[in-house]
Structure formats: C-alpha cells, structure tokens
Coordinates of C-alpha atoms and ligand atoms in Angstrom, one line a residue:
X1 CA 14.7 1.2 2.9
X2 CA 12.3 -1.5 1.0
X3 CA 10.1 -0.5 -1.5
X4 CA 6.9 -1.6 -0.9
X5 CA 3.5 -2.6 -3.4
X6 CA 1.5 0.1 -3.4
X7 CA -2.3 0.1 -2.4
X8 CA -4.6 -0.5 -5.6
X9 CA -6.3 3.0 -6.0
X10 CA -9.5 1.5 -6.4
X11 CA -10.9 -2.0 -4.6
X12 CA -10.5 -4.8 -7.2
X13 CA -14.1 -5.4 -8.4
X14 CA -13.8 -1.6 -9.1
X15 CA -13.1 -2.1 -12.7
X16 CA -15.1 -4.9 -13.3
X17 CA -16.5 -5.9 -16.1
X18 CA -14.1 -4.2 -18.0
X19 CA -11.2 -6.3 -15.9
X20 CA -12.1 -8.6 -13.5
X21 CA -11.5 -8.6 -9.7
X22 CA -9.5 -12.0 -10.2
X23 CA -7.5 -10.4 -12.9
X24 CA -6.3 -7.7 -10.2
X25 CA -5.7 -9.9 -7.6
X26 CA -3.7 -11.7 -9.8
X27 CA -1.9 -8.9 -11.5
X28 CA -1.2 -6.7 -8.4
X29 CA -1.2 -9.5 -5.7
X30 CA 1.5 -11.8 -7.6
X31 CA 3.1 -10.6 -10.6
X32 CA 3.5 -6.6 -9.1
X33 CA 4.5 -7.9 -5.8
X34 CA 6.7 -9.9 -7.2
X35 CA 8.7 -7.4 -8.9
X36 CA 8.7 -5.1 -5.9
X37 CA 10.0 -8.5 -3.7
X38 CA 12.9 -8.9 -6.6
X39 CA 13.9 -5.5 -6.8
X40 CA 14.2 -5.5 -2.8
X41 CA 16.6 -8.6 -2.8
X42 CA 18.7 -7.4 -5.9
X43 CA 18.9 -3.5 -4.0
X44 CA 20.0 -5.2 -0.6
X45 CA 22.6 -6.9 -2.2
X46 CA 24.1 -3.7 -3.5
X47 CA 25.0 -0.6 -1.1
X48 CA 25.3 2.0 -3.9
X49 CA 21.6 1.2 -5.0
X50 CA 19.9 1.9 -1.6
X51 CA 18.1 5.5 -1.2
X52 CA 17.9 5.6 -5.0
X53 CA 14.0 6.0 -5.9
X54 CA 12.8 4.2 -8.5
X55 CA 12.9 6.9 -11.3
X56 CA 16.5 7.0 -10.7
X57 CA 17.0 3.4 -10.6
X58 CA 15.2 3.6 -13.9
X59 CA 17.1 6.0 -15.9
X60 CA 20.5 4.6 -14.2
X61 CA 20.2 1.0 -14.1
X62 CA 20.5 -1.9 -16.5
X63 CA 19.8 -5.6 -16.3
X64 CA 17.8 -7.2 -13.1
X65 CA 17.5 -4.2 -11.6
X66 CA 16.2 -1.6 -14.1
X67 CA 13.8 -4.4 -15.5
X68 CA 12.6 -5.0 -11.8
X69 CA 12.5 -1.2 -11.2
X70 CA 10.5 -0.4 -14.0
X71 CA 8.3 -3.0 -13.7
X72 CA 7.1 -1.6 -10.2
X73 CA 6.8 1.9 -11.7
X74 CA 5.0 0.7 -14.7
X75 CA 2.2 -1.3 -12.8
X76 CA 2.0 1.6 -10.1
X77 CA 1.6 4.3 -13.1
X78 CA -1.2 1.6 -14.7
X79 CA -3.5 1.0 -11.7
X80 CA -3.7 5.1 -12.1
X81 CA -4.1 4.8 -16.0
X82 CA -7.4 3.5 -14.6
X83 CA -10.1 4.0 -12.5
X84 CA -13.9 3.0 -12.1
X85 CA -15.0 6.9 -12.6
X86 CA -12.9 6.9 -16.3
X87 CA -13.8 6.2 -19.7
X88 CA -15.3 8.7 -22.2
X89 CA -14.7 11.4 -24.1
X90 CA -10.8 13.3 -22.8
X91 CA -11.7 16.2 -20.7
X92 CA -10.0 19.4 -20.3
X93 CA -6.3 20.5 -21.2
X94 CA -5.7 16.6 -22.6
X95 CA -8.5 16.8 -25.0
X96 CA -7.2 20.1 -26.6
X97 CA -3.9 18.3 -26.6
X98 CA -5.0 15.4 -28.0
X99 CA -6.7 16.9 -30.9
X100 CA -3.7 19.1 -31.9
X101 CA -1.1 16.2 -31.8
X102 CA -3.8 13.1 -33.1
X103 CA -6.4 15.3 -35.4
X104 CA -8.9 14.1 -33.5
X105 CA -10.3 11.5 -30.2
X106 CA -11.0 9.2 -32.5
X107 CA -7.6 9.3 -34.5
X108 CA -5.8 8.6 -31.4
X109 CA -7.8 6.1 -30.5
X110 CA -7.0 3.9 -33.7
X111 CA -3.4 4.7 -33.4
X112 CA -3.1 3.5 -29.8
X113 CA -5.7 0.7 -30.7
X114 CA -3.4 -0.5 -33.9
X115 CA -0.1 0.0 -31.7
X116 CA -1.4 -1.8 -28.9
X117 CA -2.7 -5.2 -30.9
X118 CA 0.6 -5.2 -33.0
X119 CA 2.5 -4.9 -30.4
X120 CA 4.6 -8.0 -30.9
X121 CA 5.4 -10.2 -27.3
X122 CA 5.2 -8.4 -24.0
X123 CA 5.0 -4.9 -23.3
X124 CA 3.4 -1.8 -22.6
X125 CA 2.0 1.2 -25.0
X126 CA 2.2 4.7 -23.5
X127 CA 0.6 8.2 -24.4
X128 CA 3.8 10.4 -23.7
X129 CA 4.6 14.2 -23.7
X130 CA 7.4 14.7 -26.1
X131 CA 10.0 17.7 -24.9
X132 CA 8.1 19.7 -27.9
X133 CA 5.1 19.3 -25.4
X134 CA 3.4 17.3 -28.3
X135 CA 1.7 14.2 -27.5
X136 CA 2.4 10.3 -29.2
X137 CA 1.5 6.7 -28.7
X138 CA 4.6 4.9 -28.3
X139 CA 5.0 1.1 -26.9
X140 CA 7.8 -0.4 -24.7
X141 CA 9.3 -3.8 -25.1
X142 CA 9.5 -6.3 -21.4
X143 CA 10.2 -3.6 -18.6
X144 CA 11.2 -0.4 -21.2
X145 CA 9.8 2.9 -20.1
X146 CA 10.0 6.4 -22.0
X147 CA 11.3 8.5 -18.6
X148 CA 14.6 6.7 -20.6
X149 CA 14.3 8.7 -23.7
X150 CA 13.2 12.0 -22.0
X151 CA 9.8 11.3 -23.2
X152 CA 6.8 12.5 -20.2
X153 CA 4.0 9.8 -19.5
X154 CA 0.7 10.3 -19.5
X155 CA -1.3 7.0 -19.7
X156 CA -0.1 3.4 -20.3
X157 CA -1.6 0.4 -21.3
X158 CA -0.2 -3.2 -19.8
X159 CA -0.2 -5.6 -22.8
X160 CA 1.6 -8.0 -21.1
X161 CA -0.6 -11.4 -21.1
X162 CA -0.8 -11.6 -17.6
X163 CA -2.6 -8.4 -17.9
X164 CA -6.0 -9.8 -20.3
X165 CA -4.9 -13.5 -20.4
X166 CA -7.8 -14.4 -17.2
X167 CA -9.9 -12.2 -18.9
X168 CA -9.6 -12.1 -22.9
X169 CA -7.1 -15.2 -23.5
X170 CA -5.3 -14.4 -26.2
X171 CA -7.5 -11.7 -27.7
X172 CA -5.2 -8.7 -26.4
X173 CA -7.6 -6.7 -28.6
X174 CA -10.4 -7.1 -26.8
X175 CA -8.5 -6.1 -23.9
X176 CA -7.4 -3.1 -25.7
X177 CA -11.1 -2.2 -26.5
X178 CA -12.5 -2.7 -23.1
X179 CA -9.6 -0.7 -21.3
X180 CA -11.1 2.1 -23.1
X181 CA -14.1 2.1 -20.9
X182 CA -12.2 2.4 -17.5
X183 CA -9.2 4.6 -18.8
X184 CA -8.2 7.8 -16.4
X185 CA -8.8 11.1 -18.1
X186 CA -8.1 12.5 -14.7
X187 CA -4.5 11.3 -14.4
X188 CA -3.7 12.0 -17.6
X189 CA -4.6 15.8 -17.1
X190 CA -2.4 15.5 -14.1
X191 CA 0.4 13.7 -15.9
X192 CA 0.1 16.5 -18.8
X193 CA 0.6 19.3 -16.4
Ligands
LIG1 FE1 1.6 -6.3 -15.8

C-alpha cells in the first residue's frame, strides 16, 4: 500500500504573510511529494518494508529509506506545527509546561530562536517531551527526528532553505521570527497529552 501526501490542513494563502502561498505550493507540492514518491519506489522494491507505517520505518530504518521516511513525517507534523488561527501567547497545559521547563514564554522563545538561526546546514528544530515529561528545544540534522531517541514531539520548525529561501532568502531568522506568528498552540496541547 502507497503512502500518499497528505492534504495541507489549511489552503495555502492560509498562512500568508507569514509564508507565502508560493512558498507552500512549492514546499508541499514538490519537495513533500517528492519524498512521499521516493519512499514509495524504495518500499516497492523491498517486500519486508511494506505494511510498516512510517513511525516504524522511522525508528527501524537507515539510509534512503529512513531519510525519505522521516522526511514525509516531518513535513506532515510541520503543516500541523502551523495554522492560520496560531500565534500568541501558549494556552493551556503547554503554557504551564513551558514555564516549568523554559522559566518563562519568553525564555523559550530565545532558546528556540538562538537554536533555530545557529542551526548549521539543513534541518529541523523541535519542542519535544522528554520521558521525564520535561519539555526542550532540540534540532535535527537532514531527515533526523527525536521519535529515534525516545524523545515525544510537540512542535517543529523546518529550517531547511527550501522552507524560507522564496520567502526570506537566506535570512533563516526572519523566517524563524515570523513562524512565530502562525505557530499551533493547539497541536502542541494535543502533542503534549
Ligand atoms: Fe521542508
């Protein structure tokens, strides 16, 4: 069974200014697709790999395969890291969270900030659940996710180029800083449990 590229949850001007309608048809019509076509020719060519859901090609796989795997997740978990009705101020169970693991909204906000821009090539910076139930920022190199080191995500952050590049050229900051204003407080209340 093929995977297939999910529906963005939102239409693609949805986020706009903040990221632009070409920047989504862009990053979900080519590059996600993409991955999701790759991981469907690399799965077909290898019977044990079929019925395995992405999680478990994930935490199993190496190589083509786990980087094409977790690509797919990643993007799918990023469209939902965003949405047209975020931004603000962390509601509920999250914000209580945040402020007992970070100090305070603002001090996680710089960490993530500093993370993301220093993050050196491509890559992807995460709020996780550690097994303590503590949150942190951490950040991924290429395809990396933290399901691989038993870590729970909550939000991510694309800072691959392809992610600001239309948008922000090369100032991945001011990518950073706008993602702020569209960021999911919803789904990261859900993610939190
Ligand atoms: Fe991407």
């Amino acid at each position: 069974m093929a995977f297939k590229l999910p529906r963005l949850p939102y239409s693609k001007d949805a986020l706009a200014p903040h990221i632009s309608a070409e920047t989504l048809a862009f990053h979900h019509g080519k590059h996600h697709a993409t991955y999701i076509e790759k991981l469907n020719t690399l799965v077909e060519q290898e019977s044990a790999l079929t019925n395995k859901t992405l999680e478990d090609l994930i935490v199993t796989q190496e190589g083509p395969v786990f980087n094409n795997a977790a690509q797919a997740w990643n993007h799918d978990f990023y469209w939902h890291s965003m949405s047209p009705e975020g931004g603000g101020e962390p509601r509920g169970a999250i914000a209580e969270a945040i402020q007992k693991s970070f100090g305070s909204f603002a001090d996680f906000k710089e960490r993530f900030g500093t993370i993301a821009e220093e993050h050196f090539g491509s890559g992807w910076v995460w709020m996780v659940k550690e097994s303590n139930g503590r949150l942190a920022v951490v950040d991924t190199h290429d395809a990396d996710n933290p399901l691989r080191r038993d870590q729970t995500p909550i939000l991510t952050c694309d800072v691959w180029e392809h992610a600001y590049y239309i948008d922000y050229r090369n100032v991945r900051a001011d990518y950073v800083e706008a993602w702020w204003n569209v960021v999911n407080w919803a789904f990261a209340n859900k993610n939190f449990g």
